[in-house]
XYZ file of C-alpha atoms in Angstrom:
490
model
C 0.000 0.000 0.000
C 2.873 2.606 1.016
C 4.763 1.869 -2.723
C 0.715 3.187 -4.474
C 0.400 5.758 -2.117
C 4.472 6.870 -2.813
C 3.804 6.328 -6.744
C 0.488 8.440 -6.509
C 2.732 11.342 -4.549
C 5.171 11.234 -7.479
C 2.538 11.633 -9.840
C 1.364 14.713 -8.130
C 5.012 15.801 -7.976
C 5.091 15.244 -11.577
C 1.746 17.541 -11.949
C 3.850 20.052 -10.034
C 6.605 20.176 -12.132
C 4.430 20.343 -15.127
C 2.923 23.537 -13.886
C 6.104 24.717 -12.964
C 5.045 24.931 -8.967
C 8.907 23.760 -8.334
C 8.274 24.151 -4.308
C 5.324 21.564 -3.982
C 6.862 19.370 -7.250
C 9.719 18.855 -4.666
C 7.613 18.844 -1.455
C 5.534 15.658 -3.317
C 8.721 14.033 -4.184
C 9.648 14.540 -0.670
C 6.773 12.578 0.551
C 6.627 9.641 -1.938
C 10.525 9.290 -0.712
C 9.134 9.143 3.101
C 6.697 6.475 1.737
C 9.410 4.615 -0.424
C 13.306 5.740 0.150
C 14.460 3.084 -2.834
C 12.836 4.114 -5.486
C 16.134 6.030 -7.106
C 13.740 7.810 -9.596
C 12.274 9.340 -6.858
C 15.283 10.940 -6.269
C 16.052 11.771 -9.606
C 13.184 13.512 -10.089
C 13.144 15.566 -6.876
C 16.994 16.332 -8.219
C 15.157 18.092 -10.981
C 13.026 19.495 -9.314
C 16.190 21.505 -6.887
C 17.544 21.948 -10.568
C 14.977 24.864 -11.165
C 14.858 26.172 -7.572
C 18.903 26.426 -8.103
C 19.651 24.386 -5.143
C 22.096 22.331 -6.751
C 23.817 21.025 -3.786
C 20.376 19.155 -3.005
C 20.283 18.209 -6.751
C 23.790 16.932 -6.449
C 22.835 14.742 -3.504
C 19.595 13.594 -4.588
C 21.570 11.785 -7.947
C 24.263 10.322 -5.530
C 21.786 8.923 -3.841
C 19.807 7.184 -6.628
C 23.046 6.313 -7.923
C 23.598 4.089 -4.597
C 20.373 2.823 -5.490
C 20.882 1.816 -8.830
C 24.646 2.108 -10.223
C 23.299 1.559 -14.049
C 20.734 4.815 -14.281
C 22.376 7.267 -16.360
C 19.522 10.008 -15.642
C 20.863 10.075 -12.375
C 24.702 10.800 -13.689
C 23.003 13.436 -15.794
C 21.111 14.920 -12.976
C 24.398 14.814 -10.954
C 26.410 16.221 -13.574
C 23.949 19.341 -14.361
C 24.160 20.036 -10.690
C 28.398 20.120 -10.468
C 28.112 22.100 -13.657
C 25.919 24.801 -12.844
C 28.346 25.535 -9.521
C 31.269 25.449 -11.631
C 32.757 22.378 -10.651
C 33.712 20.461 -13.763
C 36.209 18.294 -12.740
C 33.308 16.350 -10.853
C 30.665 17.073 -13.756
C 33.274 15.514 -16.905
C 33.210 12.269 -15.142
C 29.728 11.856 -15.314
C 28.942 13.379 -18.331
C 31.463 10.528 -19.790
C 29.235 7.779 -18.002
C 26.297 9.045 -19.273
C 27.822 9.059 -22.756
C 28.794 5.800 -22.188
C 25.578 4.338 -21.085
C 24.065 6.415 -24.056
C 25.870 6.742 -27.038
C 23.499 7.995 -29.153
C 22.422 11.015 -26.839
C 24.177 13.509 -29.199
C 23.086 16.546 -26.188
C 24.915 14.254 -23.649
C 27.735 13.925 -26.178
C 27.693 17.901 -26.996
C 27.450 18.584 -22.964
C 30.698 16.033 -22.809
C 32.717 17.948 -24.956
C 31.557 21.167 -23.653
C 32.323 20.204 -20.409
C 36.438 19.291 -21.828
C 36.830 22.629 -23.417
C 35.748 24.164 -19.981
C 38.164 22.033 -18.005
C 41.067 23.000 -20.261
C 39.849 27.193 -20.088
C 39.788 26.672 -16.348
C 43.338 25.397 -16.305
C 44.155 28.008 -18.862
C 42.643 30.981 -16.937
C 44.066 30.011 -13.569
C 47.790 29.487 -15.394
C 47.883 33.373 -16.660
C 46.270 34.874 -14.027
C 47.718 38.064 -13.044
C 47.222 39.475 -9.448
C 47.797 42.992 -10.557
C 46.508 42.838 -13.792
C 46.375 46.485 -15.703
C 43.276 47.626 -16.173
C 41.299 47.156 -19.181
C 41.012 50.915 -19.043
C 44.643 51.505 -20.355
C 45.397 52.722 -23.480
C 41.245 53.550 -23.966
C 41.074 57.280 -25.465
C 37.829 58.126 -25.582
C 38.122 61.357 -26.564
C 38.844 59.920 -29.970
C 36.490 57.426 -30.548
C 33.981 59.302 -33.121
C 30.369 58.494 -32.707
C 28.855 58.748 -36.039
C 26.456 60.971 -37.872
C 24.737 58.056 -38.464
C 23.753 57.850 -34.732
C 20.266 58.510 -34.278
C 20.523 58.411 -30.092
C 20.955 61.184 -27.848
C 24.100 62.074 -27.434
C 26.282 62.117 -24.545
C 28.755 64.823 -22.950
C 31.244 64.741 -20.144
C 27.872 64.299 -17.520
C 24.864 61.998 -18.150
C 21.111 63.594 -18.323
C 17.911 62.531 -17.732
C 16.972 63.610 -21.489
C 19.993 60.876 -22.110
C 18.908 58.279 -19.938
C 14.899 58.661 -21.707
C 16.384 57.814 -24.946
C 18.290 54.788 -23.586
C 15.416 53.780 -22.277
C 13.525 53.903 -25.165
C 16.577 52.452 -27.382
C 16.443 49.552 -25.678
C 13.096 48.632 -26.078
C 12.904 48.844 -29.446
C 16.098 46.356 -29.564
C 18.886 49.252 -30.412
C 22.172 49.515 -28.755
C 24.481 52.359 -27.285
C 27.363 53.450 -29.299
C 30.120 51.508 -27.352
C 31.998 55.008 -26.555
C 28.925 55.728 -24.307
C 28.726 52.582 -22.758
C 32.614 52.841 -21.525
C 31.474 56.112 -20.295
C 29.076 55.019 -18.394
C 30.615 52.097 -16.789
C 33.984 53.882 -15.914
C 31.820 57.229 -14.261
C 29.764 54.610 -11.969
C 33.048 52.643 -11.432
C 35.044 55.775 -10.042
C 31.478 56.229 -8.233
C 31.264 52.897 -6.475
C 34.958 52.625 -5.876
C 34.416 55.443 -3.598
C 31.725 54.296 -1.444
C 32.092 51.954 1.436
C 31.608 48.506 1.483
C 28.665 49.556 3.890
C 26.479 51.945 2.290
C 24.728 53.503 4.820
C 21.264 55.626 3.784
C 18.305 56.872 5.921
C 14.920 57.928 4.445
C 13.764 61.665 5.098
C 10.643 62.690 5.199
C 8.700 63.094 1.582
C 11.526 60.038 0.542
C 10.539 56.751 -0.508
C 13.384 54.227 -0.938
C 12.590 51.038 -2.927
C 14.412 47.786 -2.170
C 14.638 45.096 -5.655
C 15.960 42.045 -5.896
C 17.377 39.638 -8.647
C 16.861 41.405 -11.936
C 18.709 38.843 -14.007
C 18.807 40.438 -17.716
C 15.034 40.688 -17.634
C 14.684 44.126 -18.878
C 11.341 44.551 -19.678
C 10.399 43.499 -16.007
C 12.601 46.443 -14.934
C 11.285 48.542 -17.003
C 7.969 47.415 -15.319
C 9.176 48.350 -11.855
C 10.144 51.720 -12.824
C 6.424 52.208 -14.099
C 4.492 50.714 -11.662
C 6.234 52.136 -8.621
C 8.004 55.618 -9.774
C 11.228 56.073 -11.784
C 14.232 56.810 -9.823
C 14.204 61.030 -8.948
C 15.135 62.892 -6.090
C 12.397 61.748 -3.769
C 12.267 57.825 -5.084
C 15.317 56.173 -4.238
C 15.833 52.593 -5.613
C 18.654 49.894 -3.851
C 18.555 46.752 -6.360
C 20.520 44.408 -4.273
C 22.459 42.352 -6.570
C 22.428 39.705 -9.352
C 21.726 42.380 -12.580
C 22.948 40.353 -15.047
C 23.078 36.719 -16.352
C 20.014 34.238 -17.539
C 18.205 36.545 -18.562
C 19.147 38.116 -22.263
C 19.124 41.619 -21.379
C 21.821 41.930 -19.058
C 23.442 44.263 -20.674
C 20.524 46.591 -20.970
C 19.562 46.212 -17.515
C 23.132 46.999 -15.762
C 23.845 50.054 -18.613
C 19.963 51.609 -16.896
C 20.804 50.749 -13.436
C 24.264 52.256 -13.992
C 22.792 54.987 -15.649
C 21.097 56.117 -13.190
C 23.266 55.437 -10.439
C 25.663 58.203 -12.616
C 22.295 60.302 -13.027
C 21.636 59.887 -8.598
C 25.081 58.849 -6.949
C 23.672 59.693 -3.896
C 19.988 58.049 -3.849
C 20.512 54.716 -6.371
C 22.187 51.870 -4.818
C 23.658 48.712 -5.927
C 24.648 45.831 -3.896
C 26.913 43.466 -5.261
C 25.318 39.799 -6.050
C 27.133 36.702 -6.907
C 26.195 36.823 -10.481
C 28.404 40.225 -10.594
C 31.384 37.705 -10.555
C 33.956 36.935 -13.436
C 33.412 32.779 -13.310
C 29.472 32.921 -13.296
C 29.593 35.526 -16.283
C 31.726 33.166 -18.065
C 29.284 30.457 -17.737
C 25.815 31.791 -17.543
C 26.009 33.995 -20.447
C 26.873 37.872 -19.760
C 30.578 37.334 -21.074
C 28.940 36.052 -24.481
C 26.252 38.891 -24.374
C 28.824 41.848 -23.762
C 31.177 40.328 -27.106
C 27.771 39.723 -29.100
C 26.637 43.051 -28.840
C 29.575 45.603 -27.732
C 33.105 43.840 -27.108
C 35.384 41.630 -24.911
C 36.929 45.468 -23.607
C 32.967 46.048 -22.730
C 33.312 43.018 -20.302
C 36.897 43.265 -18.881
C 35.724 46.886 -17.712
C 31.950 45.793 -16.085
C 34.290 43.035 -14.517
C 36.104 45.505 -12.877
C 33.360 47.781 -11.982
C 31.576 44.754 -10.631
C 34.745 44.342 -8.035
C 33.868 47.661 -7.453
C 30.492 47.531 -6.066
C 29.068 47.859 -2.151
C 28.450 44.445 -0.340
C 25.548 45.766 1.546
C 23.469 48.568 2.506
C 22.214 49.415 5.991
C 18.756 51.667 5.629
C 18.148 53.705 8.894
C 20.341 51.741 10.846
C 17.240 49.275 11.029
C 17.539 46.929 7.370
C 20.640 45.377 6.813
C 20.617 44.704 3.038
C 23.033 42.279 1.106
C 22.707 39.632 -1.841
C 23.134 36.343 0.069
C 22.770 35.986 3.636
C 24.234 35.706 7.278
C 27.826 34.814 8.378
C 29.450 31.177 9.707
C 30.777 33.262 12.671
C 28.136 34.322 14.736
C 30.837 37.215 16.466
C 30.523 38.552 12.861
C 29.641 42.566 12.957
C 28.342 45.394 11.158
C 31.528 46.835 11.661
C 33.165 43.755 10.407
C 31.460 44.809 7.261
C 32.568 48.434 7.722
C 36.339 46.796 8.218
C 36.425 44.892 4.834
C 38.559 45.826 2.212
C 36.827 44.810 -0.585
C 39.380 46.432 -2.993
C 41.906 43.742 -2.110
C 39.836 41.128 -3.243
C 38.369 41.230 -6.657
C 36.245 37.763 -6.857
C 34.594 36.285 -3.702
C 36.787 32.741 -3.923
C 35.170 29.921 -2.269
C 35.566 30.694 1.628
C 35.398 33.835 3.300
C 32.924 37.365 4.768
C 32.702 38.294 1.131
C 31.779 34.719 -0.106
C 29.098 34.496 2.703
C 27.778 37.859 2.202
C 26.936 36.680 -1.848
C 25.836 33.003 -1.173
C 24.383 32.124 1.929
C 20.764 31.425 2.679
C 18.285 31.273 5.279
C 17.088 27.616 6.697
C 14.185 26.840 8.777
C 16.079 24.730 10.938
C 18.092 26.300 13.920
C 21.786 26.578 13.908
C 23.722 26.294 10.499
C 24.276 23.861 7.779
C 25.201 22.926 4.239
C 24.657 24.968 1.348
C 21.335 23.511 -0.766
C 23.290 25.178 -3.256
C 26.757 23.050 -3.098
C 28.319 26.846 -2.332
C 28.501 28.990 1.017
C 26.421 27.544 3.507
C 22.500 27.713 5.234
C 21.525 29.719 8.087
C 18.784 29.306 10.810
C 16.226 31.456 12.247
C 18.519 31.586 15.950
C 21.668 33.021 13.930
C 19.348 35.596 12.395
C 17.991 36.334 15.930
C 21.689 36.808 17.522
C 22.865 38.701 14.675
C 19.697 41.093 14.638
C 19.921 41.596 18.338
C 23.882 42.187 18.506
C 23.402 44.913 16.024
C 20.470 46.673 16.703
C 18.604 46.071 13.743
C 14.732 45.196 12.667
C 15.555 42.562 10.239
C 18.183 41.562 7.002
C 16.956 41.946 3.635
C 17.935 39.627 0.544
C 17.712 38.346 -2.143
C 19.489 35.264 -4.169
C 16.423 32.820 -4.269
C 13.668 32.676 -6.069
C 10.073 33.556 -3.955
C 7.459 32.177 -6.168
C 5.178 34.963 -4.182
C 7.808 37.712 -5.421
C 9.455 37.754 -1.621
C 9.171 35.698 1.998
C 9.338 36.804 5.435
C 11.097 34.248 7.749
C 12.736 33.375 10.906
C 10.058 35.176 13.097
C 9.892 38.632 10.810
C 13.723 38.904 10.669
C 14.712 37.669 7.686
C 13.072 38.558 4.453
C 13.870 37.630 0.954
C 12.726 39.633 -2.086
C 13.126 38.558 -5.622
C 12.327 41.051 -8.761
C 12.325 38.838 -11.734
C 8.717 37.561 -12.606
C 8.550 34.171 -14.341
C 12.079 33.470 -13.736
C 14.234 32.252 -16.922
C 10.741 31.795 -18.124
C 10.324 28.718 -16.813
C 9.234 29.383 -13.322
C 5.526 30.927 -12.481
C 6.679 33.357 -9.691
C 5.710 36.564 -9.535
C 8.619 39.614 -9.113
C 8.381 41.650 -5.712
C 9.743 44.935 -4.130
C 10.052 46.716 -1.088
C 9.104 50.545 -0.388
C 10.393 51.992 2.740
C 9.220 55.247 3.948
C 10.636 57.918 6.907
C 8.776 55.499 9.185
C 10.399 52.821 8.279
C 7.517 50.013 7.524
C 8.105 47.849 4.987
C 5.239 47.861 2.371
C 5.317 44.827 -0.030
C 4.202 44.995 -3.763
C 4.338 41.735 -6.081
C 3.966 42.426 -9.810
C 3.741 40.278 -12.827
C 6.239 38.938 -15.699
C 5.011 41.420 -18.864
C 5.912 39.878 -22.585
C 9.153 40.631 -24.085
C 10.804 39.924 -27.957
C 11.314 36.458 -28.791
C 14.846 35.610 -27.250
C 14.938 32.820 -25.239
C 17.065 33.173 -21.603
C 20.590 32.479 -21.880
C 20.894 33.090 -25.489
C 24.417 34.118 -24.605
C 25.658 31.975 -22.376
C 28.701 29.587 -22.630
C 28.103 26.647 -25.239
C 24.229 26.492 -24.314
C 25.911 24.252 -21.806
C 23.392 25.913 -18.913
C 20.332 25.327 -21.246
C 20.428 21.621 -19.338
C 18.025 21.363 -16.818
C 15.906 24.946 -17.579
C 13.244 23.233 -19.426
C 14.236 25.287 -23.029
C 14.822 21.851 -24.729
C 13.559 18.022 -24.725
C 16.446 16.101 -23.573
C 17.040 12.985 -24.814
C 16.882 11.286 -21.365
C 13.510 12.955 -20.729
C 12.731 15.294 -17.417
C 11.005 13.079 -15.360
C 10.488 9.600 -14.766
C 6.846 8.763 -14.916
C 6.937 5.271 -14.268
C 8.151 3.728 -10.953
């Protein structure tokens, strides 16, 4: 009776997944596994499940387990090796795409995501050989004075300051699928860079009265959702300040759009637009989910090399009225870990997060429901519980932290007893996930007022059009593989 009853909760997970309710796909999954733990498909179809929510650590673990439970299923080395490839780690993910080729050598995607996965093993070696600590910068040698922008321009053009007359017709540019002329764009990104450079790691901002400031979350390249913020809630101005708290770019196909507004207008209000740093404003996740390839498709590799840097350059976190502590990822592995620790941190000296470390923890982490800490769902940073976000809350004074990192199928969460809240600001998510976006307005009084919006249509480009082989298409739903998504049989 329990193996019906666990095949009848995998069909529901399977209805789940259809309708692209990842959180109850996986909580079905969850409960046929309670009713049946050797059923490896289970597993593998829970892993898939984790694949869309981006908790790839679970994903990885799921497919080791079904592996246990049956050596010879080569959906579960695929599952496994999507998981190792999406956080980078190749070496693990060749050797499984090899058994999977192996087991299927007519799978020409498993072949393709094979070789891929070579080529990235030997540019990881490659990269890490000529790395340079104190690399020029890709600034040198860049006379802009020089570079003619020509008649044949039909934008606005652009002086020695930015304007909001400037900023319209980039605005409206975009839209209609135009580009900047490349000497405005390295304006733009080396005026916010000498901007951000300047600020502390800690931006710290209080709300007057007559202000509004409005906290956003993952924007991801989805442009037109942006663009949908602006017009539902206010564009940026004097009185309607905007932090977007990380993770501008990547996935979505508009990434550079959406980081050349948002730096825009951080050059148009240094002092009331804010940007957090995420962990998608990182040289290796550029690489692979697809804002290296966009910057070469549409400006140049000198487009990249300079965001790259200006990326480096960016806050960690934002504290708003000395009440919201705002950053990308989460909470800290030491719980004697400060606001002044954060003050302290020179983030100058350290250009990518690495794979340990404050600045690591401040991009990756995530909340738990369980108390204390514990492994990252993601395979990266780690999880922590509702008692750490107590101590560190108390310790420093403050209302609650704000992030972001994770989708919120609701648009945003509040959790750990009010203290932890997650917002997310790109609707239907890769557009493969029915979520709805979110933001935050805070006024002089400091409540937080909630507003979910919808996903509005945009051109016909699919997400990660850009990114590194179409290696990160696996697993997003944009193709049939040839293994199938889910096992429907047990």
């Amino acid at each position: 009776m329990a193996a019906e009853d666990a095949v009848a909760m995998k069909n529901k997970g399977n209805e789940a997944f259809k309708a692209k309710d990842w959180p109850a796909a996986i909580d079905f999954y969850t409960k046929a596994i309670e009713l049946n733990d050797k059923e490896a498909s289970f597993y593998t179809n829970r892993a898939q499940a984790n694949i869309k929510m981006e908790a790839y650590g679970y994903a990885i673990a799921d497919a080791t387990h079904a592996i246990e439970l049956n050596p010879d299923f080569a959906k579960a080395y695929y599952r496994r090796a999507v998981g190792n490839t999406a956080i980078l780690k190749h070496g693990d993910a060749i050797h499984d795409w090899k058994v999977v080729v192996r087991k299927n050598p007519a799978d020409k995607v498993a072949k393709a995501q094979y070789d891929a996965c070579q080529k990235m093993v030997k540019r990881d070696a490659f990269l890490k050989a000529i790395e340079i600590s104190d690399a020029p910068s890709a600034a040198e040698g860049l006379d802009l004075e020089n570079i003619i922008v020509e008649d044949a321009y039909d934008g606005v053009r652009l002086k020695d300051e930015i304007t909001q007359e400037f900023v319209d017709d980039m605005i409206s540019r975009f839209k209609n699928g135009k580009k900047l002329h490349r000497k405005y764009v390295f304006q733009i990104i080396l005026a916010v860079k000498d901007i951000i450079y300047k600020e502390p790691t800690m931006v710290e901002t209080h709300v007057k009265s007559g202000q509004k400031i409005t906290v956003c979350g993952d924007t991801h390249g989805q442009y037109f959702d942006l663009l949908e913020i602006f017009r539902l809630n206010g564009f940026p101005s004097e009185s309607q300040h905007y932090l977007f708290n990380g993770d501008f770019v990547d996935r979505g196909s508009w990434s550079t759009e959406v980081v050349l507004l948002l730096y825009a207008y951080k050059w148009l209000y240094p002092s009331s637009f804010f940007l957090n740093r995420g962990n998608h404003e990182t040289d290796d996740m550029n690489r692979m989910y697809g804002f290296e390839g966009e910057c070469k498709a549409k400006y140049n590799e000198r487009v990249f090399k300079l965001f790259s840097e200006s990326f480096s350059a960016l806050p960690l976190a934002t504290l708003i009225g000395d009440k919201y502590f705002v950053l990308h990822g989460g909470l800290f592995s030491d719980d004697e870990t400060s606001l002044d620790d954060i003050r302290k941190l020179n983030r100058h000296g350290q250009r990518q997060p690495g794979q340990s470390g404050l600045m690591m923890e401040m991009l990756w982490t995530d909340p738990q429901t369980e108390p204390g800490r514990g492994p990252s769902k993601r395979g990266v940073g780690l999880q922590f519980g509702p008692d750490v976000t107590k101590r560190f809350c108390e310790k420093n004074g403050l209302e609650a932290i704000i992030r972001s990192h994770e989708v919120r199928m609701e648009g945003y969460e509040v959790e750990h007893d009010g203290k932890c809240i997650t917002v997310f600001s790109a609707p239907k998510y890769c557009d493969s996930t029915e979520n709805k976006g979110a933001y935050i307005n805070i006024e002089s009084d400091y409540k937080l007022d909630f507003h979910k919006f919808d996903a509005v249509p945009h051109p016909d480009i699919k997400p990660m059009a850009y990114a590194n082989n179409g290696m990160m298409t696996l697993g997003f739903g944009y193709h049939s593989m040839a293994l199938g998504v889910l096992e429907g049989r047990a």
